[in-house]
Every structure is written in C-alpha cells, then in structure tokens.
Coordinates of C-alpha atoms in Angstrom, one line a residue:
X1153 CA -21.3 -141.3 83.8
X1154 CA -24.6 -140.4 85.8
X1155 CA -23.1 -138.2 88.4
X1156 CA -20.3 -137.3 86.6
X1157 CA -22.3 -134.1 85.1
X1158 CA -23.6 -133.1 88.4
X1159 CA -21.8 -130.1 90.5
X1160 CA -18.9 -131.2 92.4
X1161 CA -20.4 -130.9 95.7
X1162 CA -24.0 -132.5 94.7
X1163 CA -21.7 -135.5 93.6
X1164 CA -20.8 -135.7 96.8
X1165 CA -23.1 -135.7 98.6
X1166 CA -25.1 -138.4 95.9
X1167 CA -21.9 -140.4 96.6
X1168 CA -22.0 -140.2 100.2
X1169 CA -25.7 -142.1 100.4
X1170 CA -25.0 -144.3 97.4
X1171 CA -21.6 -145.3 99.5
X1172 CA -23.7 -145.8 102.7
X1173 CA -26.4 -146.9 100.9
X1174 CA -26.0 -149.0 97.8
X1175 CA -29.5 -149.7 96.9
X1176 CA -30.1 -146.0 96.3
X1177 CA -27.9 -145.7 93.4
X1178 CA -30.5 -147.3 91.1
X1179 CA -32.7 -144.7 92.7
X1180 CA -30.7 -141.7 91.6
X1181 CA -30.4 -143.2 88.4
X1182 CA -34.1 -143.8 87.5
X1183 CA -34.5 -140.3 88.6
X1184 CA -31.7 -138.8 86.6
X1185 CA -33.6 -141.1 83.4
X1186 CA -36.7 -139.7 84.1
X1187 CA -36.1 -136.1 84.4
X1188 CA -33.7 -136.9 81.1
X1189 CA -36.8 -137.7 78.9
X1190 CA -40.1 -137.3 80.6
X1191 CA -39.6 -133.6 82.2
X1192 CA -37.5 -132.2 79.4
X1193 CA -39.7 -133.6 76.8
X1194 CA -42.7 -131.7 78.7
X1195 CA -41.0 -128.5 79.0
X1196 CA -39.2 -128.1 76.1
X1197 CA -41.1 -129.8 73.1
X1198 CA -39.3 -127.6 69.9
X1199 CA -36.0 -126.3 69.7
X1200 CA -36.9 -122.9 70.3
X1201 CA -37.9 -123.0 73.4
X1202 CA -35.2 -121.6 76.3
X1203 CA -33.3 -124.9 77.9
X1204 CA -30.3 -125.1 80.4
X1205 CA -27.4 -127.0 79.1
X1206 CA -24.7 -129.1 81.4
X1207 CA -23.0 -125.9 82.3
X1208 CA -25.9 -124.2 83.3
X1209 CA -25.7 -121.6 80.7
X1210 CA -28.8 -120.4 78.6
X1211 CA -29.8 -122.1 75.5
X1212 CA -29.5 -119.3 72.8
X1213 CA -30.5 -120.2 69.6
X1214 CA -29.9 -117.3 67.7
X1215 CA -26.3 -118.3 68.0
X1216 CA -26.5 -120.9 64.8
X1217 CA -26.5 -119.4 61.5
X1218 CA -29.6 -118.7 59.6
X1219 CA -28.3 -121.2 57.3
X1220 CA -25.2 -123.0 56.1
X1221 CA -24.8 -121.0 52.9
X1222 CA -21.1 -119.7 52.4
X1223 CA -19.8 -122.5 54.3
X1224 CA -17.1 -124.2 52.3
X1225 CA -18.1 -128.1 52.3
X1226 CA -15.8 -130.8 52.9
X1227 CA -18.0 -133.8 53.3
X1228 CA -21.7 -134.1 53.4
X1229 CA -23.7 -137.6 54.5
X1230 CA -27.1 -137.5 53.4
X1231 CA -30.2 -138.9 55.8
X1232 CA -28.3 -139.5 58.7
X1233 CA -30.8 -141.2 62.0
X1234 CA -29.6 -138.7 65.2
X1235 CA -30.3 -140.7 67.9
X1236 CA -28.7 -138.1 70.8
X1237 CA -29.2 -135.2 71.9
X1238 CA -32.2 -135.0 69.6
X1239 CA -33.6 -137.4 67.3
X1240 CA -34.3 -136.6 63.6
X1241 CA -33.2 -137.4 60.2
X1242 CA -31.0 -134.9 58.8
X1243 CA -27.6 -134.4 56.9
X1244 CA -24.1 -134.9 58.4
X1245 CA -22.1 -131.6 57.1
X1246 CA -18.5 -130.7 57.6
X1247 CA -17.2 -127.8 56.3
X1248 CA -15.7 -124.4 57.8
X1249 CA -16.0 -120.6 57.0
X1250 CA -13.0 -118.9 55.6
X1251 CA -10.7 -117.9 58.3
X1252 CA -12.8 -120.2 60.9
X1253 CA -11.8 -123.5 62.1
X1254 CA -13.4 -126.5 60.8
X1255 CA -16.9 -127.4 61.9
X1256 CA -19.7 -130.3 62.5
X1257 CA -23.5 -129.6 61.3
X1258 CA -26.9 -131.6 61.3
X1259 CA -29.3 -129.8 59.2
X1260 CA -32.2 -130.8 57.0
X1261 CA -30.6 -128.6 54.1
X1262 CA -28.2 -125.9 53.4
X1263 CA -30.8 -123.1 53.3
X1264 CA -32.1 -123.9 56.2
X1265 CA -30.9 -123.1 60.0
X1266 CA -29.0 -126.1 61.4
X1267 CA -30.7 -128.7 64.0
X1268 CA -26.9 -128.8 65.8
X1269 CA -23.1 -127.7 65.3
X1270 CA -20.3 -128.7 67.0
X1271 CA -17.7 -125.5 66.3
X1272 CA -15.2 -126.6 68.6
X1273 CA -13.7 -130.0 67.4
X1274 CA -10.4 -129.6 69.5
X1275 CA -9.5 -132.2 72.0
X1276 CA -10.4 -129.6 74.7
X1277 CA -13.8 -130.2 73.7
X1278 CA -14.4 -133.4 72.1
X1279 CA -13.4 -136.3 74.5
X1280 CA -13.7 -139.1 73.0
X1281 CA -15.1 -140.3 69.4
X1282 CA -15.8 -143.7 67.9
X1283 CA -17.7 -145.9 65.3
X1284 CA -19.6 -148.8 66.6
X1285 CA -21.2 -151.7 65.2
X1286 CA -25.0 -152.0 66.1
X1287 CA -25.9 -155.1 68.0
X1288 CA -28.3 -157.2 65.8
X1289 CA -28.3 -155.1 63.1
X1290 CA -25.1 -155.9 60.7
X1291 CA -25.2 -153.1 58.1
X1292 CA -25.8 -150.5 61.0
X1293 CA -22.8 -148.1 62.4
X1294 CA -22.8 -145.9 65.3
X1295 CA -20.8 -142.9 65.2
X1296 CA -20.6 -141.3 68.9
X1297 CA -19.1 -138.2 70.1
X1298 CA -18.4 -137.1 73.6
X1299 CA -18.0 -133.2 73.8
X1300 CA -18.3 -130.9 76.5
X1301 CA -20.4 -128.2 74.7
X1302 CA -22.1 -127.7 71.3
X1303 CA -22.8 -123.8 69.6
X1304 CA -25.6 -122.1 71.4
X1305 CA -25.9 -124.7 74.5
X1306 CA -29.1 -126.0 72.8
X1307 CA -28.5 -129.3 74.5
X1308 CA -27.7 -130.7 78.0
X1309 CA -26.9 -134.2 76.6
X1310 CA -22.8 -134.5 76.2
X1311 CA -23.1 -137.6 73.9
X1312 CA -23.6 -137.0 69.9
X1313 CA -24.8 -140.0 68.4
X1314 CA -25.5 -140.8 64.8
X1315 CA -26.9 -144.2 63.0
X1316 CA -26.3 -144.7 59.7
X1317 CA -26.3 -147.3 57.2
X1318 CA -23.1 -148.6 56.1
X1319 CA -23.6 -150.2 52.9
X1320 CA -25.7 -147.8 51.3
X1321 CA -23.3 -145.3 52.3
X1322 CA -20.7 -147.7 50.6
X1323 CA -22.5 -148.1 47.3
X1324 CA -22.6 -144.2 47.1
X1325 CA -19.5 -143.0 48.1
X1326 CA -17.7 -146.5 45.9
X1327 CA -15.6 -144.5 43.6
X1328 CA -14.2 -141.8 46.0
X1329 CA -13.5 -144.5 48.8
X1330 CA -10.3 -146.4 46.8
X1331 CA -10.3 -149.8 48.1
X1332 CA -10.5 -148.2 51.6
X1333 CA -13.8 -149.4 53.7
X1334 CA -16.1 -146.5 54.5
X1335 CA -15.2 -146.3 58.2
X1336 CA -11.6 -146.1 57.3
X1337 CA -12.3 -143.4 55.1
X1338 CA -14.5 -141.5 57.8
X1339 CA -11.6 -141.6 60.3
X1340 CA -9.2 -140.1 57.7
X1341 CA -11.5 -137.1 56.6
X1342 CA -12.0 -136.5 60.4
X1343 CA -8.3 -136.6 61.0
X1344 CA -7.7 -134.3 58.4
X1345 CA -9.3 -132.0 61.5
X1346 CA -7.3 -133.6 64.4
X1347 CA -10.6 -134.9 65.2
X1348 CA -9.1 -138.7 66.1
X1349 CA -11.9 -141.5 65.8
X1350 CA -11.4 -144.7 67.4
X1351 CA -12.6 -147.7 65.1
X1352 CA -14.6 -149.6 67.3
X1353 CA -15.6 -152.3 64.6
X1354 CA -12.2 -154.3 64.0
X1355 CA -12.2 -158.0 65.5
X1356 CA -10.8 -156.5 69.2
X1357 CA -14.0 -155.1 69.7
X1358 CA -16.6 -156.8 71.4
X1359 CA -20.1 -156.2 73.2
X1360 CA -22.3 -158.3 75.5
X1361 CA -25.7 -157.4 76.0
X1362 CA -26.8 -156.8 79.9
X1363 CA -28.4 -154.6 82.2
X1364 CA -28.3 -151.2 84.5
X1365 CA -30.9 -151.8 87.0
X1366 CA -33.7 -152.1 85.0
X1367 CA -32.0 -150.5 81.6
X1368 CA -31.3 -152.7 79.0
X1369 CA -28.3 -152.2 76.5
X1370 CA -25.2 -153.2 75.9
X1371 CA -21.7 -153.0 77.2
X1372 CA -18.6 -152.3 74.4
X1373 CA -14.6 -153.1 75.2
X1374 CA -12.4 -150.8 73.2
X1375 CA -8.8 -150.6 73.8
X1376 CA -9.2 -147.3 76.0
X1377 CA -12.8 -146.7 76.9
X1378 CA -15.4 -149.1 77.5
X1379 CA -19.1 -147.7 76.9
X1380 CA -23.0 -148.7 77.6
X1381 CA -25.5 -147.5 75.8
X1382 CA -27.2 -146.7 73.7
X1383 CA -30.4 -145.2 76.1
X1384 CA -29.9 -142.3 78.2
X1385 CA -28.0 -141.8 79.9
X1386 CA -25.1 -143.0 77.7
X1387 CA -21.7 -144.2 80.0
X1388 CA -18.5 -143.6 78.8
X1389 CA -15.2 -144.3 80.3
X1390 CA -11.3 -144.1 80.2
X1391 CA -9.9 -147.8 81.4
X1392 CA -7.4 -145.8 83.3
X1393 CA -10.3 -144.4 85.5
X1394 CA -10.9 -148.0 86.7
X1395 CA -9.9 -148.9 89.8
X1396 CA -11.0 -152.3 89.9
X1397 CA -13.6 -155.3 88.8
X1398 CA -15.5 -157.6 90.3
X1399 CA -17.7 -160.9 89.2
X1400 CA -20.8 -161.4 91.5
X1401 CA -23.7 -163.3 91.4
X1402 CA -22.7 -166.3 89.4
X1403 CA -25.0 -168.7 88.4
X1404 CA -25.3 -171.5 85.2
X1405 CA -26.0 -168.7 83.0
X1406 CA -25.5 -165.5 84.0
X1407 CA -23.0 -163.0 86.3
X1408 CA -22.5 -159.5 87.1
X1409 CA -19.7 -157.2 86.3
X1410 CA -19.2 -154.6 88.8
X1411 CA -16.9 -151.9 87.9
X1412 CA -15.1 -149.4 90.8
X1413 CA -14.8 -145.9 88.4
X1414 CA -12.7 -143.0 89.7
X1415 CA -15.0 -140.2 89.7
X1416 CA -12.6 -137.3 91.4
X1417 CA -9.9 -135.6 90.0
X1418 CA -6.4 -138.1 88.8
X1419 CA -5.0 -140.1 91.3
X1420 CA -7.7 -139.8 94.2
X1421 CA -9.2 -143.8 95.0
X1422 CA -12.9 -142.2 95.5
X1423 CA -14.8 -144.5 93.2
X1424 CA -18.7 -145.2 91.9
X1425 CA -19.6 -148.5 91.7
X1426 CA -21.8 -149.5 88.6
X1427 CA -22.8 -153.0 87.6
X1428 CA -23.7 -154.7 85.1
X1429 CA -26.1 -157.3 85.6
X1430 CA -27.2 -160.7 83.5
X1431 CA -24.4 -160.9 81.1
X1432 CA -24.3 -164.5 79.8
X1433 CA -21.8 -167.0 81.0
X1434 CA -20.3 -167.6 77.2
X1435 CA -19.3 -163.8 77.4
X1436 CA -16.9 -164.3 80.7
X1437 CA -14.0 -165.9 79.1
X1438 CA -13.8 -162.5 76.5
X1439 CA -14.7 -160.4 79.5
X1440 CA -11.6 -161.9 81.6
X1441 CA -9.2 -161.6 79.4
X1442 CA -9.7 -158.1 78.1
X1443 CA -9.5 -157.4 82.4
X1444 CA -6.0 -159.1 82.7
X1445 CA -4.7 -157.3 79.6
X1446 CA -5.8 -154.3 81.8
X1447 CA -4.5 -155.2 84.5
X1448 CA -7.6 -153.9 86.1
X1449 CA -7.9 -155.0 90.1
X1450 CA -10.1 -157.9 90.5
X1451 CA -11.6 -158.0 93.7
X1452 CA -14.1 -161.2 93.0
X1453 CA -12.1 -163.3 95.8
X1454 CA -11.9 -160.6 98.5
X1455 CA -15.3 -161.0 99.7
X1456 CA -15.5 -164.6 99.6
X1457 CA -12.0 -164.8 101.2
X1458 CA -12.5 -162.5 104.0
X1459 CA -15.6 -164.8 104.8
X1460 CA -13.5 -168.0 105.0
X1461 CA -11.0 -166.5 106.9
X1462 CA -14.1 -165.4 109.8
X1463 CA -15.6 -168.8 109.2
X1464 CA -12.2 -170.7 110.1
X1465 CA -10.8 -168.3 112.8
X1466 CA -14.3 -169.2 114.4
X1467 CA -13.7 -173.1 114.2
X1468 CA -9.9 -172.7 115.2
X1469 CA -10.8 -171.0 118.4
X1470 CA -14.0 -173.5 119.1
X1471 CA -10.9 -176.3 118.5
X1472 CA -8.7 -175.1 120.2
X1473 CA -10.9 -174.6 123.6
X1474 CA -12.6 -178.2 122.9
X1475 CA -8.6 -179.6 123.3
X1476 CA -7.8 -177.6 126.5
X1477 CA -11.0 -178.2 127.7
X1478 CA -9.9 -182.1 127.5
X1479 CA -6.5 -181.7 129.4
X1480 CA -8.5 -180.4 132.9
X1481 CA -10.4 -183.5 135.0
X1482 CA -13.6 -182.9 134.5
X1483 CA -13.1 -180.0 131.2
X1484 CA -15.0 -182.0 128.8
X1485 CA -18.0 -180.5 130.4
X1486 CA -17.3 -177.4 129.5
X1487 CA -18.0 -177.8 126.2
X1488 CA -21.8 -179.4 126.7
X1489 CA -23.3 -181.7 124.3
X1490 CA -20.5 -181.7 121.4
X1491 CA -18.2 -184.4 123.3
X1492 CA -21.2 -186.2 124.2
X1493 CA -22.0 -186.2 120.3
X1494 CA -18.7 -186.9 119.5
X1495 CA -18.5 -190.1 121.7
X1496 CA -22.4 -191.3 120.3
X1497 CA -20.7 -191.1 116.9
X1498 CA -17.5 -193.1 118.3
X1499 CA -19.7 -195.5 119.8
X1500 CA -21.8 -196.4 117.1
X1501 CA -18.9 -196.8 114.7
X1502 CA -17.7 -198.8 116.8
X1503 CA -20.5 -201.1 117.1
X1504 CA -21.1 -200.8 113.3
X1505 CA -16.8 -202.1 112.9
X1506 CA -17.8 -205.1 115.3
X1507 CA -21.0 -206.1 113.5
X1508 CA -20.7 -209.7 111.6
X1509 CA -16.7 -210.5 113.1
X1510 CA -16.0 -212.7 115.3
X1511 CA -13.7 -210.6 117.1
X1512 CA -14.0 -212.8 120.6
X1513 CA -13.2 -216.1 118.9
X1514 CA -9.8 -214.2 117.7
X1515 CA -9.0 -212.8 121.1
X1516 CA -9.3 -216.2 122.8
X1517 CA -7.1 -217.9 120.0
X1518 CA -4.7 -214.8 120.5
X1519 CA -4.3 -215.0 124.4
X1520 CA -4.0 -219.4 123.9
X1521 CA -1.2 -218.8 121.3
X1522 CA 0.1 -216.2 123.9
X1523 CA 0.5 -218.6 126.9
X1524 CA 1.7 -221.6 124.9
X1525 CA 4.5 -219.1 123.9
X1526 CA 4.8 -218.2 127.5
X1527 CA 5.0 -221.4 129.2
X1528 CA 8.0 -223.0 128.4
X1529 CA 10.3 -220.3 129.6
X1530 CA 10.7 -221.3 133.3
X1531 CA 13.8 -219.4 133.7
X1532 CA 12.1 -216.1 133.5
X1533 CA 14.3 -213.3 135.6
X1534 CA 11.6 -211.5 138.2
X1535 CA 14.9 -208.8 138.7
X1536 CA 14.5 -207.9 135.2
X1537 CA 11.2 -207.6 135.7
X1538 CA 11.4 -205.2 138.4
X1539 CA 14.6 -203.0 136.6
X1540 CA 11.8 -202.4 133.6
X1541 CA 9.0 -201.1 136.4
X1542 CA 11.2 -198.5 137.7
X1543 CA 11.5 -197.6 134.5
X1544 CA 8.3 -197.3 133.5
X1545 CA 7.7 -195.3 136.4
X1546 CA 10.2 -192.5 135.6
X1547 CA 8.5 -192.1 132.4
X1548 CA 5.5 -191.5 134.1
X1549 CA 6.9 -188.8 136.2
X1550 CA 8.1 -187.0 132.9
X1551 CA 5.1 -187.7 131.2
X1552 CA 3.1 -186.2 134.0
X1553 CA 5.5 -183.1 134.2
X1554 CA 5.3 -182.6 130.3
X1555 CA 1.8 -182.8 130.4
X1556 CA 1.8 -179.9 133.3
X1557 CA 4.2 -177.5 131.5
X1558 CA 1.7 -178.1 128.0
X1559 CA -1.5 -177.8 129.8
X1560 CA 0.1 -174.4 131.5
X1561 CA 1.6 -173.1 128.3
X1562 CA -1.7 -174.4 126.2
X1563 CA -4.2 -172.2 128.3
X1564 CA -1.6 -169.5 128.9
X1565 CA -2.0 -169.1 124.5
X1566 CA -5.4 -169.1 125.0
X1567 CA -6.1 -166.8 127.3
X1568 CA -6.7 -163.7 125.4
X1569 CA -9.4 -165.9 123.4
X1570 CA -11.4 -166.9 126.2
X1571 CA -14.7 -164.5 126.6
X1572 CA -15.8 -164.4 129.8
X1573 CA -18.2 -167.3 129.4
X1574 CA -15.6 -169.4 128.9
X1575 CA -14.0 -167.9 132.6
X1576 CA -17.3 -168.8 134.4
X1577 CA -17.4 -172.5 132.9
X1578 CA -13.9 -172.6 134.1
X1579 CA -14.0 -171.3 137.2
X1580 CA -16.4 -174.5 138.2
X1581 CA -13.2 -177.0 137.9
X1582 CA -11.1 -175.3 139.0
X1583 CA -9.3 -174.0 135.8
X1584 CA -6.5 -171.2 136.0
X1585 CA -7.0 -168.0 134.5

C-alpha cells in the first residue's frame, strides 16, 4: 500500500491528516507517484549509481555476481518485458550455486552481471506471488512478486513484475509441458522451491477497470488478496486486512468501492481508506458477491441510515409539539404559519369535494325524511329524554378529566424536548413547564 512502506511513526502521522482530512490522501499519493518516477528517474538514471532501498540501506552493487556462470540452471525464460522495479527485456533465470539455496535472476545473458536477483525465495521474504491475465491483451500474463528485499538493495520498489507472452512461451516449451498449460507448469517448477504461486487466471478471477484519484488501472479479486495496478505504486492486500466496504456515489453507470485496510499490526481496527472510483455498474453484481463470500463489513447503509434516523427524529419532535401545541386554548399559535397552511389546504379541499354536488338539495331531502319519521310518534317520553342528558353530561366530565391527565402527562414527555424557544412561546398562554 502507499503508506505501508513508510516508517511507523511517519505513517502516523500521514494517517492522522488523511483521517482528519480526507481530501489529502490523494495529495500524499500524487506525491508519493511523483517522487516514485520523476525524482528517482533524475537522480539515479543507470544502475550504478548509489540508491536507498525501502529499508533504508545502501544500494551496493558489487553484491551481484560478475556473472551467472557456475550457476546450475533449472529453468530459463528467454525475452521476458520487466515492467517493475526496472523496465527492460531480459531473461528469467532460476537456478542455484551448489551448497546455496535456490535463486531468481533477470539478466541479458549468462556472461554478463545480472539486472536483478532475488536470493531469498522463502516466505519470510516473498509475500505474495501470482500470475495475472493482462486486461485487453489475451495472450499476455503477468507474473508479480511481492518481496521485502532483493540482493544488493538495488531497488526501493517491493513489487517484481514480469510480462510475458503466453503462447509463444507455449509453442516453445510444447514438448516439456505434457498436457499441462504453461502457467500450471510455472507454479510447479516454482513449487519445487516452496516458492507458492497463486493462479490468478482460472474463471474465479476477475478485474474491473477503475481509478485511484486520477490513476487509471485495474482492480483484481483473488481468493486471498485483491491487487491494483499495474502503475506505481502497485497495491497489494490480504482480504483478512479488510475491515470493511463500502459502495458510494452511485449513479446509472458508475460507483465507488471504498475499502477500510488495516494498516497496524493484527487485530488493531486502525484503517486507510482507499477508493476506487468509476467502476461500471455491470461489474457490481461480481463485485457484491465476491464481498458476501468474504464476509467483508459493508458499511453502504450506515451513512444513509444515520441520516434518516436525524431526518425523522427531527419531524417526530416538530409532530409531537404541533399536537401538544393543539391541546392548550390558544397553542396553535405557537406553531406560526404551518396550522394556518394546514387549514388553507383543508379549506380548499374542501371546496374542491363540494364543487359540481348538490350537497344542499340532499340535506333538505335528508332533514324532510327526518321529520316525517319524527312526527307520528306523539307519545315521545321527555323523562327519557332527560335520564340520556345526565348522561351525556357525566361523559363530559370524564372526557374533560381524561383530556387533563393526557394533556399533563403529554407535555410532561415532552419536556426534555422543548428548547427554550419553545418555553418563551409557552409561557404567553399560559403553558406549564
């Protein structure tokens, strides 16, 4: 990763801003690209010159062989494209020294000194390894190695990669591969050095094409890793060192993946955020279910969640005082015009109901049919009449007194959501608090 390479307290403290400062982070990372190529392409433009690798130690080139005569071959690829650390077409060689462990060389021929060897292919130094397909470009592979330090510290980069062409490599090597496809038979003569490859070209693969700021590449899903390149700098990382994902910015035919990576030590939750921007809607369906099978943390809702919940905790509390407001003679004041505009509404939906009926006509032939009803019946009892006011009126009463313990009970709830406007407009009629 960008920082990753970066002293532990410099990462902190690039961290700290990035965390209180997002924007910044595409800062840091044009400037970590442009001291990558432009200031180490001025100051160092051949290999002999004296460099600083990751580690800080001193670029000694006198520490690769004056040549790789003696070394007992194994496998040799011819005309190989090195696209990182260096670039340059030279030959893949592996091979060790008797009584020396195995070895990886880039050279343009035997008798001359090597461009690059990695002498330590243990998983101590090698990370991570794999062979990609090339976007665009079907008979291209990618072979990329991760390492921690190469023989001599000629180079800073900690990404090996190496084009090649896969079907001319095919037609050569035809009788010694056996039926076998020539990745297949790269990962075995690698293994045969506990150097594990990953084969990042079977059908569980895939890559979408998208964007780092303004840094165009692609983004590949492999079963452990996931990895953008292929411009400096190169990201690789473990799926367990992601804490969580999140969609953003979706539109007809684009979104973002942004992608929480744990950048301390196993087990801490301090994270970088890096995201990958214009990936193409057809991708998000591959892209979602390669998440769920991760069981990564997908945090697309929380944002837009936590907004809802603000938005309706605002217009529960603006609902809630519009309805006690109502209870108090004289409350619907309190809350200004939006009654008034309330009632307007009413009003005119009213008169829109009434328009073209002829609502009156009805009424009258209503209250006719009523009386006619009413007429006959002479022997009407007024003591009835009088037993069903009392009653009335005793519902009153415990109406009103309902009405009192709700009112009390409604504004005693509400209290601690009052601000102290609300107390002044209160205060005028006469409103407890």
């Amino acid at each position: 990763m960008p920082f990753k390479t970066l002293p532990s307290d410099l990462r902190s403290q690039v961290n700290a801003v990035v965390k209180a400062y997002s924007p910044s982070e595409k800062v840091f990372l044009h400037l970590v690209d442009y001291y990558e190529t432009e200031l180490v392409a001025r100051s160092a433009p051949d290999n002999k010159k004296r460099k600083f690798d990751n580690s800080g130690s001193v670029a000694d080139v006198s520490a690769l062989p004056e040549s790789l005569e003696g070394l007992q071959i194994i496998l040799q690829l011819p005309d190989l494209s090195v696209q990182s650390p260096f670039r340059k077409k030279v030959n893949m060689v592996i091979g060790a020294y008797t009584d020396k462990e195995p070895l990886l060389a880039f050279t343009k021929s035997i008798k001359t000194r090597p461009e690059f060897i990695l002498d330590d292919l243990s998983d101590g130094n090698v990370e991570f390894a794999t062979i990609l397909q090339v976007p665009d470009k079907k008979p291209l592979r990618m072979l990329l190695i991760a390492y921690k330090k190469n023989l001599g510290h000629l180079y800073k980069d900690g990404t090996l990669l190496v084009q090649f062409n896969n079907d001319i490599l095919t037609e050569q090597f035809g009788p010694v591969l056996q039926n076998m496809n020539l990745t297949e038979f790269l990962l075995r003569q690698f293994a045969v050095f506990k150097l594990l490859i990953v084969d990042g070209t079977t059908e569980d693969v895939f890559f979408v094409h998208t964007y780092i700021g303004n840094k165009e590449g692609h983004l590949y899903f492999l079963p452990d890793h996931m990895i953008f390149g292929f411009k400096k700098p190169i990201l690789v990382f473990k799926t367990s060192d992601i804490i969580s994902v999140t969609y953003t910015s979706i539109t007809r035919n684009t979104f973002n993946v942004s992608l929480d990576v744990r950048t301390g030590e196993e087990g801490e939750e301090a994270g970088e955020k890096i995201e990958f921007s214009l990936v193409e809607q057809g991708e998000f369906e591959k892209i979602d279910q390669y998440v769920k099978s991760k069981k990564f943390e997908d945090r697309s809702m929380a944002e837009e969640l936590k907004a809802q919940r603000q938005l309706k905790s605002k217009n529960d509390k603006a609902g809630a005082l519009s309805e006690a407001a109502k209870l108090v003679p004289g409350g619907e004041k309190i809350m200004g015009d939006v009654d008034d505009d309330d009632d307007e509404e009413f009003d005119a939906n009213y008169e829109s109901d009434g328009d073209g009926l002829d609502g009156d006509d009805e009424d009258d032939e209503d209250d006719k049919d009523d009386k006619d009803d009413k007429g006959g019946n002479n022997g009407h009892n007024d003591d009835d009449d009088d037993d069903d006011d009392d009653d009335i009126d005793d519902n009153d009463n415990d109406i009103a007194d309902y009405t009192d313990i709700n009112l009390e009970q409604e504004l005693k709830d509400l209290q601690d959501d009052l601000d102290d406007d609300d107390y002044l407009k209160m205060a005028d009629y006469g409103m407890p608090n």
